[in-house]
Structures are given as C-alpha cells and as structure tokens.
Amino acid sequence: MRIEDYALIGDTHTAALVGRDGSIDWLCLPRFDSGACFASLLGDQRHGRWLLSPTAEVGQTRRHYRPATLILETEFETDEGAVRLVDFMPPRENSPCVVRVVEGLRGQVRMRMELVIRFDYGSIVPWVRNLKGVLYAVGGPDSLYLHTPVETRGEQFTTVADFSVSAGQRVPFVLIWHPSHEPAPQPVDPERVLEETAAWWRDWSSHCTYEGEWHDQVLRSLITLKALTYAPTGGIVAAPTTSLPEALGGVRNWDYRHCWLRDATFTLYSLMAAGYKDEASAWRDWLLRAAAGDPMQLQIMYGPAGERRLTEIQLAHLPGYEGSAPVRIGNAAVHQFQLDVYGEVIDTLYQARRVGIEADDSSWALQQHLLECLESRWQHPDEGIWEVRGPRRHFTHSKVMAWVAADRVVKGIETFGLQGDVDRWRRLRDRIHAEVCEKGYAPDRRAFTQYYGSKELDASLLMIPLVGFLPADDGRVRATVEAIERELCHNGFVLRYQTDEAGRVDGLPPGEGVFLPCTFWLADNYWLLGRHQEARRLFERLLALCNDVGLLSEEYDPQTKRLLGNFPQAFSHVSLINTARNLSTPAGPAVHRQGG
C-alpha cells in the first residue's frame, strides 16, 4: 500500500503501522529499534504481517482515531454488512501487546485472519504450537502469544482463522510479546484495557494548551509525538520505521528509529510550547545521561536508552518498500560531526528554563561544556543538518546554529543570573555572526548560500529569522526567501536543496521529494514578513497532505501525489505544531524562540 494508507498505534515503547486493509505490516518488539516481527512493509506478506479483514469484497473503508486517543477504528462495508476493527496498544505496564477487536455493526460479515509471524525482520520462521487454546510462537529470544476465542489453524506457515461477526458481537484478538526464556505472560482482558487505554490518552490530551483554530490537527500531531517517546527513558525517536524511501526505487533509505538530538530538541520545543513540561524534564534527564562524558564525544544521535553504538548494516533478504533497496538498520550518520546539534541542544535547555522547567545544575554545566567544546570546533567543516555523505563543508546553517549556542548561553547568564564568563561568550557570538554575514551571504546571488563560497541555495537557511540570527525584514533575509521561492519551490512546496547526478554535495544519486518541514518554515517566514494570506494558504496546503487520520511523513512527491520517507515523521509534526501556533498568535514560536 501507499505510505499514506497506514495509521499508527503504539504504547510509548514501540509502535505498529496498520494498513487500510486491516493488516499490521510493521511492528518491532519490544522497542522501537528491536527486530520486526511484522516486516511486510519492506517486502511482502512472507516477511510477516497480521491481517484481519472481511472475506467478501470491501465496498467502502472508513477509519479514524477515537477523539484525543491513539485508538484506531476502521470500518469495512460489504454487501453482507459492516464491521468495525478496533486496534490499539495499551500503555505498557508489563509485556507489550497488540489488541484487536472486531465489532459487528450491521448484518453478518464473514472475516478472515492471517497471522504471519517472522522474527528478526522477516528472517526467522518460528515454531508455532497450541497450548490449551493459546497460540504460542517462539524463535530465538522472542515469543508471541495469541489469545482469541476464535479457532485457528495452520496453513503454509501461516496461522489462519475464518469466522463470522453479527451486529452487536465483539470478537477480540490479543497478541502478547514475551522473552522466550521466561514463563508465559498473564492474559489481558481486552475490554478492560480498551477503556483504560482510552482514559490514559484522554487524560494526556487534556493538558494541551493550544487553543487556536487548528486544534484537532495540532492535538493529533502532539499525540503522534507522544507515541514516538520511549517512556522508560524520555528519549524521542525520529520515526518508528526504517528505510521508507525518499524517492521510490531509490537508495535514500535510512533507519529513523533512533533519537536524533536535533529532532528531539525540535520535538521537545513543540511539546513544551503546548504545555507538556513532564516530557521536557524527562528528555533533559535523558540528554544528561546520554551525553555524559567528554563533550568532544557528543554524538548527533543515540539509541532510545542512550546507546551509542548504532552500527549500520543492510538486510539483503528484504527487497525494500516498492523495491527501494537497500534496507538499512542502524545509521552510519552516528559518526558524523554536525555543528548545528550544539545550538539545538543548548537552545532547548534555555527554552526549558524560560517556560519554567525546574532548574538543574547539571543541565547548565552541560551547556557551558558544550559551548567550550564548540568554541574550539565552530570553524571546522561538518556534515550539516542534512547529514551529507559527501565531503565536509562550512555549511552556513551549521554556523548559524553555532551562533545560537553562544547567544543562548549569553542570555542564560543575562536572564537567569547563571554563572559564566559572559564577556567571553559575547565575543564568540559576535565573531560567529560577523563571519556568517561575510562568508555565508553571496551578494551576487543576493542570498545566503548552502556553504561558504558556494552558489547553491539551501532551505535550512529559512531558519535564520526563526532562531533570531537576523530579523525577517532584513534585506538579506528577505532576498534569501525570494531566492528559495524561485529556485527550490516545486509545485509550491520546498526542496531541501538541488541534488545532481554527481552527488557533489551529499554524495548520493539525485532525486527526492519536497521536504515538508522546510515548507512549514517557508510559511513561518511568510508570517514574519507580513505575508499573512500566503502563509495561511501554504499552511492549509500542507495540512491537506496529511492522510485521513492526520499523519505526515518526511517528504512528498507532487507528481505522484504520494507521501515519501519514514512515517510518521516527528520533524514534520513538530513543524506543523509550530506553524499553527505562529499563525494563531501574533507572537508564536518563531518569535518566542529568538530568545529575547
């Protein structure tokens, strides 16, 4: 299916993708970055899936989340009648589980279940047996238990069931993961945990402080971000998937099931701005643990619990989504030097103080150590925000974010009376600012360019006014926005930068979709420039790209009108929230974040 045909369910430890056809095609257990037991998303049904669907032809399918929850309801209409499939994962207390309830709405509908369990990304066919009416599958360290009143049988290494559902009847299926060496987990009452899960999500959603006109879309994005939080540690993954392509059939396929400092800081900023301070405190504590040690060894990403070794390998047995190979797990970008991360982390810790997150001596010490490290490294080339796999360069955006790091430490001393050598950091801030204005701006192009000495544009430079480096009405900023409109806009949406056959910048073959966060940034710039109607029109066009349950991926192809990249993508939903707040109030995040 298309990427936009999937919906998300999760338990704040891991997540699953459920298709419009009633098939769970992606699920990693017990964590976001564990091996998948259902991996047909990156192959076919032989690599694992769990289908629940009418056997007769489906005439119409409708789906939605229960309001203010992550409980998915899919309704199937057939000539025989109608059924509702309720899918969710209870917030975890013990073993992770997926609960599916088939509810008869009208008539009597014949149903089919096909359960194809394949541990370790579709590579392990488990041993399956029936233990007193409970299906038990085991392979290596993993085991799954299926509890259902429906009689099942085996066919061609697949567990199947045929049953009928009448109006008012409810048929539950509960799949529980457990370490294979431990005793069987306790069964779960599906109706009880359904009510508990609904109450848990409604309570969490009730704390949202956003009251603008796009409340439903913002709340859905906030719920999605919460679902991407690894609850035991506070880490936030960029997406629950790996290797969904940035161009169909291409090689730009990356594992996003890790915690990027950049993505996490953007996410935390959005959550803080919407009233979710507990998540900000948990992430700050996760950061202090993950970054412990020599600041020179700070990584751009970590595992959900702060793991540092994220070795990238390719899974040759999986053909990839629509043939987009290779399929990768792990991410070699973990070894990259990305200067902007220092600015993002320091800025987020500063913003946490501004919204009243309880002060922590360790977080201030971390900010100062990071800035001391940055002082000796900011003039070095890096791989930049887009994690290029070409040569390191002096990326302009990276230098701007180095300025942000110095600026927020200065403001921390000035605003909160924290201890530090404020004159030293002011001098550093001024040096960086002067160099960026001299070397990052090309007068003949009338724009800030991708890296020093280049002629290429880069949409990351739309962040210049959003972080307060220069005001939006500065002539250089205005000219840069106009240049990006002319040269990086495709059907009204924004490319990150121009790719080429030689891969001169990123070391990769050309071709990718428009980048949704950058397009949100353009709307933010329009708003700051007083182009309010254009900002609203562009924002509404972006909202129209959300799928039927309000989810966005990383990129979009205007030609095929399809979402691309890992899904759902935290970065896109963060940008949606921030732009909605910008357009809802005179002083939204684009002003607040400037630190003044």
Coordinates of C-alpha atoms in Angstrom, one line a residue:
M1 CA 0.0 0.0 0.0
R2 CA 0.9 3.6 -0.2
I3 CA 2.7 5.1 2.8
E4 CA -0.4 7.3 3.5
D5 CA -2.6 4.2 3.7
Y6 CA -1.1 3.4 7.1
A7 CA -2.0 4.5 10.6
L8 CA -0.1 4.4 13.8
I9 CA -0.7 2.6 17.1
G10 CA 1.8 2.4 19.9
D11 CA 2.4 2.1 23.6
T12 CA 5.2 4.7 24.1
H13 CA 7.8 1.9 23.9
T14 CA 7.3 0.9 20.3
A15 CA 4.7 1.3 17.5
A16 CA 2.9 -0.5 14.7
L17 CA 1.7 0.5 11.3
V18 CA -1.9 -0.6 10.4
G19 CA -3.0 -0.5 6.8
R20 CA -6.4 0.5 5.4
D21 CA -6.9 -3.2 4.5
G22 CA -6.7 -4.2 8.2
S23 CA -3.1 -5.6 8.0
I24 CA -0.4 -4.7 10.5
D25 CA 2.6 -4.6 8.2
W26 CA 5.2 -3.2 10.6
L27 CA 5.9 -3.9 14.3
C28 CA 9.2 -4.1 16.2
L29 CA 9.1 -5.7 19.7
P30 CA 9.8 -4.9 22.4
R31 CA 11.3 -1.5 21.5
F32 CA 11.2 0.9 18.5
D33 CA 14.7 -0.3 17.4
S34 CA 14.1 -4.1 18.0
G35 CA 13.9 -6.6 15.3
A36 CA 10.5 -6.5 13.5
C37 CA 8.1 -9.5 13.8
F38 CA 6.0 -8.0 11.0
A39 CA 8.1 -6.6 8.2
S40 CA 6.0 -6.9 5.1
L41 CA 6.1 -3.1 4.8
L42 CA 9.6 -3.6 3.4
G43 CA 8.9 -6.8 1.5
D44 CA 5.7 -8.8 1.2
Q45 CA 3.5 -10.9 3.4
R46 CA 6.1 -13.6 3.6
H47 CA 8.1 -11.3 5.8
G48 CA 5.4 -11.0 8.4
R49 CA 2.0 -9.4 8.8
W50 CA -1.3 -9.7 10.7
L51 CA -4.4 -9.3 8.6
L52 CA -8.0 -9.0 9.9
S53 CA -10.4 -8.3 7.0
P54 CA -13.8 -9.3 5.5
T55 CA -13.6 -12.2 3.1
A56 CA -16.1 -10.6 0.8
E57 CA -15.2 -7.6 -1.4
V58 CA -15.0 -4.4 0.6
G59 CA -17.0 -1.6 -1.0
Q60 CA -16.0 1.2 1.3
T61 CA -13.5 1.7 4.1
R62 CA -13.5 4.5 6.7
R63 CA -11.2 5.0 9.6
H64 CA -10.4 7.4 12.3
Y65 CA -8.9 7.7 15.7
R66 CA -11.2 7.9 18.7
P67 CA -11.0 11.6 19.8
A68 CA -7.9 12.5 21.8
T69 CA -6.5 9.0 21.7
L70 CA -4.3 6.6 19.7
I71 CA -7.1 4.1 19.4
L72 CA -7.7 3.4 15.7
E73 CA -11.1 2.4 14.3
T74 CA -11.5 1.1 10.8
E75 CA -15.0 0.3 9.3
F76 CA -15.4 -2.1 6.4
E77 CA -18.6 -2.1 4.3
T78 CA -19.5 -5.2 2.3
D79 CA -22.7 -6.5 0.7
E80 CA -23.1 -8.7 3.7
G81 CA -23.0 -5.9 6.3
A82 CA -20.5 -3.8 8.1
V83 CA -17.8 -4.3 10.8
R84 CA -15.5 -2.1 12.8
L85 CA -11.9 -3.1 13.6
V86 CA -10.6 -1.5 16.8
D87 CA -6.7 -1.5 17.0
F88 CA -4.6 -0.2 19.9
M89 CA -1.6 -1.0 22.1
P90 CA -2.2 -0.4 25.9
P91 CA 0.4 1.9 27.5
R92 CA 2.8 -0.6 28.8
E93 CA 3.0 -1.9 32.3
N94 CA 4.3 -5.4 31.7
S95 CA 4.6 -7.3 28.4
P96 CA 3.8 -5.4 25.2
C97 CA 0.7 -6.4 23.5
V98 CA -1.5 -5.5 20.5
V99 CA -5.2 -5.7 21.0
R100 CA -7.6 -6.0 18.0
V101 CA -11.4 -6.2 18.4
V102 CA -13.8 -7.0 15.6
E103 CA -17.2 -5.5 16.2
G104 CA -20.3 -6.3 14.1
L105 CA -22.2 -3.2 13.1
R106 CA -24.7 -4.5 10.5
G107 CA -25.7 -7.8 9.0
Q108 CA -23.4 -10.8 9.3
V109 CA -19.9 -10.4 7.9
R110 CA -17.5 -13.3 7.2
M111 CA -14.0 -12.5 8.4
R112 CA -10.5 -13.8 7.7
M113 CA -7.5 -13.7 10.0
E114 CA -4.0 -14.4 8.6
L115 CA -1.1 -14.2 11.1
V116 CA 2.4 -14.5 9.6
I117 CA 5.0 -14.2 12.4
R118 CA 8.5 -13.7 11.2
F119 CA 11.0 -12.6 13.8
D120 CA 14.2 -10.6 13.2
Y121 CA 12.9 -8.5 10.2
G122 CA 11.2 -11.4 8.4
S123 CA 14.2 -13.8 8.6
I124 CA 13.1 -16.3 11.3
V125 CA 10.1 -18.6 10.9
P126 CA 9.1 -19.5 14.4
W127 CA 8.0 -22.8 15.9
V128 CA 4.2 -22.5 16.5
R129 CA 2.1 -24.7 18.7
N130 CA -1.2 -24.6 20.6
L131 CA -1.0 -24.5 24.4
K132 CA -4.5 -25.1 25.9
G133 CA -6.2 -22.9 23.3
V134 CA -3.4 -20.2 23.2
L135 CA -1.2 -20.0 20.1
Y136 CA 2.5 -19.9 21.0
A137 CA 5.2 -18.9 18.6
V138 CA 8.9 -18.9 19.5
G139 CA 12.1 -18.0 17.7
G140 CA 15.4 -17.3 19.4
P141 CA 14.9 -14.7 22.2
D142 CA 11.3 -13.8 21.1
S143 CA 7.9 -15.3 21.7
L144 CA 4.4 -14.3 20.9
Y145 CA 1.1 -15.5 22.4
L146 CA -2.2 -15.1 20.6
H147 CA -5.3 -15.2 22.8
T148 CA -8.7 -15.3 21.0
P149 CA -11.9 -17.3 21.3
V150 CA -11.7 -17.9 17.5
E151 CA -10.4 -21.3 16.4
T152 CA -7.2 -21.1 14.5
R153 CA -5.3 -23.5 12.2
G154 CA -2.0 -23.6 10.3
E155 CA -1.7 -23.2 6.5
Q156 CA 1.6 -22.9 4.7
F157 CA 3.5 -21.5 7.7
T158 CA 0.6 -19.1 8.4
T159 CA -1.9 -19.1 11.2
V160 CA -5.4 -18.5 9.8
A161 CA -9.0 -18.3 11.1
D162 CA -12.3 -18.0 9.4
F163 CA -15.2 -16.6 11.4
S164 CA -18.4 -14.5 11.2
V165 CA -19.4 -11.4 13.1
S166 CA -23.0 -10.4 13.6
A167 CA -24.3 -6.9 14.6
G168 CA -23.5 -6.2 18.2
Q169 CA -21.0 -9.1 18.5
R170 CA -17.4 -8.3 19.6
V171 CA -14.5 -10.7 18.8
P172 CA -11.2 -10.0 20.5
F173 CA -7.6 -10.9 19.5
V174 CA -4.7 -10.2 21.8
L175 CA -1.1 -10.7 20.8
I176 CA 1.5 -10.5 23.6
W177 CA 5.3 -10.5 23.2
H178 CA 7.4 -12.0 25.9
P179 CA 11.1 -13.1 26.3
S180 CA 11.1 -16.7 25.2
H181 CA 13.1 -18.0 28.2
E182 CA 10.5 -16.7 30.7
P183 CA 7.2 -18.2 31.8
A184 CA 4.2 -17.3 29.8
P185 CA 2.7 -13.8 30.5
Q186 CA -0.6 -13.2 32.1
P187 CA -3.6 -12.9 29.8
V188 CA -5.1 -9.5 29.1
D189 CA -8.8 -8.6 29.4
P190 CA -9.3 -6.7 26.0
E191 CA -12.4 -4.7 27.0
R192 CA -10.8 -3.6 30.3
V193 CA -7.6 -2.4 28.7
L194 CA -9.5 -0.7 25.9
E195 CA -11.2 1.5 28.4
E196 CA -8.0 2.1 30.4
T197 CA -6.1 3.0 27.2
A198 CA -8.8 5.4 26.1
A199 CA -8.8 7.1 29.6
W200 CA -5.0 7.3 29.6
W201 CA -4.8 9.1 26.2
R202 CA -7.8 11.4 27.0
D203 CA -6.1 12.4 30.2
W204 CA -2.8 13.1 28.5
S205 CA -4.6 15.1 25.7
S206 CA -6.5 17.2 28.2
H207 CA -3.3 19.0 29.2
C208 CA -2.9 20.6 25.7
T209 CA -2.8 24.4 26.0
Y210 CA -3.1 25.2 22.3
E211 CA -6.5 26.9 21.6
G212 CA -6.1 28.1 18.0
E213 CA -8.3 27.3 15.0
W214 CA -6.3 24.1 14.1
H215 CA -6.8 22.4 17.4
D216 CA -7.6 19.0 16.1
Q217 CA -4.6 18.8 13.8
V218 CA -2.3 20.1 16.4
L219 CA -3.6 17.7 19.0
R220 CA -3.2 14.8 16.6
S221 CA 0.4 15.8 16.0
L222 CA 1.1 16.1 19.7
I223 CA -0.3 12.6 20.3
T224 CA 1.9 11.3 17.5
L225 CA 4.9 12.9 19.1
K226 CA 4.0 11.4 22.4
A227 CA 3.7 8.0 20.7
L228 CA 7.3 8.4 19.5
T229 CA 8.6 8.9 23.0
Y230 CA 10.4 6.0 24.7
A231 CA 8.7 6.2 28.1
P232 CA 11.3 4.4 30.2
T233 CA 14.0 7.0 29.4
G234 CA 12.3 10.0 27.9
G235 CA 14.2 9.6 24.6
I236 CA 12.3 10.5 21.4
V237 CA 12.7 8.6 18.1
A238 CA 12.5 10.5 14.8
A239 CA 10.1 7.9 13.3
P240 CA 9.0 4.3 14.1
T241 CA 10.2 3.0 10.7
T242 CA 13.3 2.3 8.8
S243 CA 14.1 2.5 5.0
L244 CA 10.9 4.0 3.7
P245 CA 12.4 5.8 0.7
E246 CA 12.8 9.5 -0.1
A247 CA 12.3 8.5 -3.7
L248 CA 10.5 5.4 -4.9
G249 CA 13.1 2.9 -6.1
G250 CA 16.0 5.0 -4.8
V251 CA 18.8 4.4 -2.3
R252 CA 18.0 7.2 0.1
N253 CA 16.6 4.8 2.7
W254 CA 17.6 5.4 6.3
D255 CA 16.8 4.0 9.8
Y256 CA 15.0 6.7 11.8
R257 CA 14.2 4.6 14.9
H258 CA 16.9 6.4 16.9
C259 CA 17.0 9.6 19.0
W260 CA 18.5 12.5 17.0
L261 CA 19.4 15.3 19.3
R262 CA 18.2 17.8 16.6
D263 CA 14.8 16.1 16.1
A264 CA 14.3 15.6 19.8
T265 CA 15.0 19.2 20.6
F266 CA 12.5 20.3 18.0
T267 CA 10.0 17.9 19.4
L268 CA 10.6 19.0 23.0
Y269 CA 10.2 22.6 22.0
S270 CA 6.8 21.8 20.5
L271 CA 5.7 19.8 23.5
M272 CA 6.8 22.5 25.9
A273 CA 5.0 25.2 24.0
A274 CA 1.8 23.1 24.2
G275 CA 2.0 22.7 27.9
Y276 CA 3.8 19.3 28.2
K277 CA 6.6 20.0 30.7
D278 CA 6.9 16.5 32.1
E279 CA 8.2 15.3 28.7
A280 CA 10.7 18.2 28.6
S281 CA 12.0 17.3 32.0
A282 CA 12.3 13.6 31.1
W283 CA 14.1 14.4 27.8
R284 CA 16.5 16.8 29.6
D285 CA 17.4 13.9 32.0
W286 CA 17.8 11.5 29.1
L287 CA 20.1 14.0 27.4
L288 CA 22.3 14.4 30.5
R289 CA 22.7 10.6 30.7
A290 CA 23.3 10.1 27.0
A291 CA 25.8 13.0 26.7
A292 CA 27.7 12.1 29.9
G293 CA 31.5 12.0 29.4
D294 CA 33.7 14.1 27.2
P295 CA 31.7 16.8 25.3
M296 CA 34.1 16.2 22.4
Q297 CA 32.5 12.8 22.0
L298 CA 28.9 14.2 21.8
Q299 CA 27.0 12.2 19.1
I300 CA 24.3 13.5 16.9
M301 CA 22.0 10.6 17.8
Y302 CA 21.7 7.8 20.3
G303 CA 19.5 4.8 20.9
P304 CA 16.2 5.2 22.8
A305 CA 18.0 4.4 26.1
G306 CA 21.1 6.5 25.2
E307 CA 23.0 3.7 23.4
R308 CA 26.0 5.0 21.4
R309 CA 26.7 2.0 19.0
L310 CA 24.2 2.2 16.1
T311 CA 26.1 0.2 13.5
E312 CA 24.6 0.5 10.1
I313 CA 24.0 -2.8 8.2
Q314 CA 22.0 -3.8 5.1
L315 CA 19.4 -6.5 5.2
A316 CA 19.7 -8.3 1.8
H317 CA 16.8 -10.6 2.4
L318 CA 14.3 -7.7 2.3
P319 CA 13.6 -6.2 -1.1
G320 CA 12.6 -2.8 0.3
Y321 CA 9.4 -0.8 0.1
E322 CA 8.3 -0.9 -3.6
G323 CA 11.8 -2.3 -4.4
S324 CA 13.6 0.6 -2.8
A325 CA 16.8 -1.0 -1.7
P326 CA 18.9 -1.3 0.4
V327 CA 17.0 -1.8 3.6
R328 CA 19.2 -0.5 6.4
I329 CA 19.2 -0.9 10.2
G330 CA 21.4 1.3 12.3
N331 CA 22.7 4.6 10.9
A332 CA 26.2 5.4 9.9
A333 CA 25.5 9.1 10.4
V334 CA 26.1 8.4 14.1
H335 CA 29.8 9.1 13.4
Q336 CA 29.2 12.4 11.7
F337 CA 30.2 15.8 13.0
Q338 CA 27.2 18.1 12.8
L339 CA 27.8 21.5 14.3
D340 CA 24.2 22.6 14.5
V341 CA 23.4 20.0 17.1
Y342 CA 25.2 22.1 19.7
G343 CA 23.0 25.0 19.1
E344 CA 19.8 22.9 19.1
V345 CA 20.6 21.3 22.4
I346 CA 21.7 24.5 24.2
D347 CA 18.7 26.4 22.8
T348 CA 16.3 23.7 24.0
L349 CA 17.7 23.7 27.5
Y350 CA 17.5 27.5 27.6
Q351 CA 13.9 27.4 26.4
A352 CA 13.1 24.9 29.1
R353 CA 14.2 27.4 31.7
R354 CA 12.1 30.1 30.1
V355 CA 8.9 28.0 30.3
G356 CA 9.5 27.1 34.0
I357 CA 11.1 23.7 33.8
E358 CA 12.8 23.3 37.2
A359 CA 16.4 24.4 37.0
D360 CA 19.1 21.7 37.1
D361 CA 22.7 22.5 37.8
S362 CA 23.8 19.6 35.6
S363 CA 22.0 21.0 32.6
W364 CA 23.7 24.4 33.0
A365 CA 27.1 22.7 33.4
L366 CA 26.4 20.7 30.2
Q367 CA 25.5 23.8 28.2
Q368 CA 28.8 25.5 29.3
H369 CA 30.8 22.4 28.5
L370 CA 29.2 22.1 25.1
L371 CA 29.9 25.8 24.3
E372 CA 33.5 25.4 25.4
C373 CA 33.8 22.5 23.0
L374 CA 32.1 24.5 20.3
E375 CA 34.5 27.4 20.8
S376 CA 37.3 25.2 19.5
R377 CA 35.3 23.5 16.7
W378 CA 32.9 26.0 15.2
Q379 CA 35.4 26.9 12.4
H380 CA 35.7 23.3 11.3
P381 CA 33.7 22.0 8.3
D382 CA 30.9 19.5 9.1
E383 CA 28.3 17.2 7.5
G384 CA 25.5 19.6 8.3
I385 CA 21.8 19.3 9.1
W386 CA 21.1 17.0 6.1
E387 CA 23.8 14.5 7.1
V388 CA 25.5 14.5 3.7
R389 CA 27.6 11.6 2.8
G390 CA 29.8 13.7 0.7
P391 CA 32.8 15.9 1.8
R392 CA 32.5 18.1 4.9
R393 CA 31.9 21.7 4.2
H394 CA 31.4 25.0 6.0
F395 CA 27.6 24.8 5.9
T396 CA 26.0 28.2 6.6
H397 CA 23.2 26.8 8.7
S398 CA 25.6 25.0 10.9
K399 CA 27.4 28.3 11.6
V400 CA 24.1 30.0 12.3
M401 CA 23.3 27.3 14.9
A402 CA 26.8 27.8 16.4
W403 CA 25.8 31.4 16.9
V404 CA 22.5 30.2 18.6
A405 CA 24.6 28.2 21.1
A406 CA 26.6 31.2 22.1
D407 CA 23.6 33.5 22.1
R408 CA 21.5 31.3 24.4
V409 CA 24.4 30.9 26.9
V410 CA 24.8 34.6 27.0
K411 CA 21.0 35.1 27.5
G412 CA 21.1 32.4 30.2
I413 CA 23.6 34.4 32.2
E414 CA 21.8 37.7 31.5
T415 CA 18.3 36.5 32.1
F416 CA 18.6 34.0 34.9
G417 CA 21.7 35.2 36.6
L418 CA 23.6 32.0 35.9
Q419 CA 27.3 31.8 36.5
G420 CA 29.6 32.1 33.4
D421 CA 32.1 34.3 31.5
V422 CA 29.5 36.4 29.7
D423 CA 32.1 38.7 28.0
R424 CA 33.9 35.7 26.6
W425 CA 30.7 34.2 25.1
R426 CA 29.6 37.6 23.8
R427 CA 32.8 37.9 21.9
L428 CA 32.4 34.4 20.5
R429 CA 28.8 35.2 19.5
D430 CA 29.9 38.4 17.7
R431 CA 32.7 36.6 15.8
I432 CA 30.4 33.9 14.5
H433 CA 27.8 36.4 13.5
A434 CA 30.3 38.5 11.6
E435 CA 31.8 35.5 9.8
V436 CA 28.4 34.2 8.7
C437 CA 27.4 37.6 7.3
E438 CA 30.7 37.9 5.5
K439 CA 31.1 34.3 4.1
G440 CA 27.7 32.8 4.2
Y441 CA 26.0 35.6 2.1
A442 CA 26.7 35.9 -1.6
P443 CA 26.0 39.4 -2.8
D444 CA 26.0 38.3 -6.5
R445 CA 23.3 35.7 -5.6
R446 CA 21.5 38.1 -3.2
A447 CA 21.1 35.2 -0.8
F448 CA 22.7 33.2 2.0
T449 CA 24.1 30.1 0.3
Q450 CA 24.4 26.5 1.3
Y451 CA 28.0 26.7 2.4
Y452 CA 30.8 29.2 2.3
G453 CA 31.9 30.1 -1.2
S454 CA 29.0 28.2 -2.9
K455 CA 26.2 29.4 -5.2
E456 CA 23.7 26.8 -4.2
L457 CA 20.7 27.5 -2.0
D458 CA 19.6 25.5 1.0
A459 CA 16.1 25.6 2.6
S460 CA 17.7 25.2 6.1
L461 CA 18.6 28.9 5.8
L462 CA 14.9 29.7 6.3
M463 CA 15.8 29.1 10.0
I464 CA 17.8 32.4 10.1
P465 CA 14.9 34.6 11.3
L466 CA 13.2 31.8 13.2
V467 CA 16.1 31.5 15.6
G468 CA 16.8 35.2 15.8
F469 CA 20.1 35.4 13.9
L470 CA 18.7 38.2 11.8
P471 CA 15.2 39.8 11.7
A472 CA 12.8 38.7 8.9
D473 CA 12.7 42.1 7.4
D474 CA 16.5 42.3 7.0
G475 CA 17.1 42.8 3.3
R476 CA 19.4 39.7 3.1
V477 CA 16.8 37.5 4.7
R478 CA 14.0 38.8 2.5
A479 CA 16.2 38.2 -0.6
T480 CA 17.1 34.7 0.6
V481 CA 13.4 33.8 1.0
E482 CA 12.7 35.1 -2.5
A483 CA 15.6 33.1 -4.0
I484 CA 14.3 29.9 -2.3
E485 CA 10.9 30.7 -3.7
R486 CA 12.3 30.9 -7.2
E487 CA 14.7 28.0 -7.2
L488 CA 13.8 25.5 -4.5
C489 CA 10.0 25.6 -4.7
H490 CA 8.4 22.7 -6.7
N491 CA 4.6 22.9 -7.2
G492 CA 4.6 25.3 -4.2
F493 CA 6.5 23.1 -1.9
V494 CA 10.1 23.3 -0.8
L495 CA 13.1 21.1 -1.7
R496 CA 15.9 20.9 0.8
Y497 CA 18.5 21.7 -1.9
Q498 CA 19.1 20.8 -5.5
T499 CA 20.6 17.3 -6.0
D500 CA 22.6 16.3 -9.0
E501 CA 24.0 13.3 -10.8
A502 CA 27.5 13.8 -9.5
G503 CA 26.3 14.0 -5.9
R504 CA 28.6 16.8 -5.3
V505 CA 27.1 17.9 -2.0
D506 CA 25.5 14.8 -0.4
G507 CA 27.5 12.0 -2.2
L508 CA 24.2 10.3 -3.3
P509 CA 22.3 9.8 -6.5
P510 CA 19.8 12.6 -7.2
G511 CA 16.1 12.5 -6.6
E512 CA 13.9 13.0 -3.6
G513 CA 10.5 14.6 -2.7
V514 CA 9.9 18.0 -1.4
F515 CA 10.7 18.3 2.3
L516 CA 7.7 19.1 4.4
P517 CA 9.4 20.7 7.4
C518 CA 11.2 23.2 5.1
T519 CA 7.8 24.1 3.6
F520 CA 6.4 24.8 7.0
W521 CA 9.4 27.0 7.6
L522 CA 8.6 29.0 4.5
A523 CA 5.1 29.6 5.8
D524 CA 6.7 30.8 9.1
N525 CA 8.8 33.2 7.1
Y526 CA 5.8 34.5 5.2
W527 CA 4.1 35.2 8.5
L528 CA 7.1 37.1 9.9
L529 CA 7.4 39.1 6.7
G530 CA 3.7 40.1 7.0
R531 CA 2.6 38.0 4.1
H532 CA -0.1 36.5 6.2
Q533 CA -2.5 35.3 3.5
E534 CA 0.3 33.5 1.7
A535 CA 1.3 31.9 5.0
R536 CA -2.2 30.7 5.6
R537 CA -2.6 29.3 2.1
L538 CA 0.6 27.4 2.2
F539 CA -0.2 26.0 5.7
E540 CA -3.6 24.9 4.5
R541 CA -2.0 23.1 1.5
L542 CA 0.4 21.4 3.9
L543 CA -2.5 20.3 6.1
A544 CA -4.2 18.8 3.1
L545 CA -1.2 16.4 2.7
C546 CA -2.0 14.7 6.0
N547 CA -3.5 11.4 5.4
D548 CA -7.1 10.6 6.5
V549 CA -6.0 10.1 10.1
G550 CA -3.8 13.2 10.3
L551 CA -0.4 11.8 9.8
L552 CA 2.6 13.1 7.8
S553 CA 5.8 11.5 6.5
E554 CA 9.1 13.4 5.9
E555 CA 8.6 14.2 2.2
Y556 CA 6.0 14.4 -0.6
D557 CA 6.1 13.8 -4.3
P558 CA 3.9 16.4 -6.0
Q559 CA 4.0 14.4 -9.3
T560 CA 2.6 11.1 -8.0
K561 CA 0.8 12.9 -5.0
R562 CA 2.3 10.4 -2.6
L563 CA 4.0 10.7 0.8
L564 CA 7.6 9.6 1.0
G565 CA 10.1 8.8 3.7
N566 CA 9.8 7.4 7.1
F567 CA 6.4 7.6 8.6
P568 CA 5.0 9.2 10.7
Q569 CA 7.9 11.7 11.0
A570 CA 8.4 13.7 14.2
F571 CA 10.1 16.6 12.3
S572 CA 7.0 17.1 10.1
H573 CA 4.6 17.1 13.0
V574 CA 6.8 19.4 15.1
S575 CA 6.8 21.8 12.2
L576 CA 3.0 21.6 11.8
I577 CA 2.5 22.4 15.5
N578 CA 4.9 25.4 15.4
T579 CA 3.5 26.9 12.3
A580 CA -0.1 26.5 13.6
R581 CA 1.0 28.4 16.7
N582 CA 2.7 31.1 14.6
L583 CA -0.4 31.7 12.5
S584 CA -2.7 31.6 15.6
T585 CA -1.0 34.2 17.7
P586 CA 1.0 37.4 16.9
A587 CA 4.0 36.0 18.9
G588 CA 4.2 32.3 18.2
P589 CA 7.3 30.1 18.4
A590 CA 9.1 31.9 15.6
V591 CA 9.2 34.9 17.9
H592 CA 9.5 33.2 21.2
R593 CA 12.4 31.0 20.1
Q594 CA 14.5 34.0 19.3
G595 CA 15.4 34.1 23.0
G596 CA 14.6 37.7 23.6

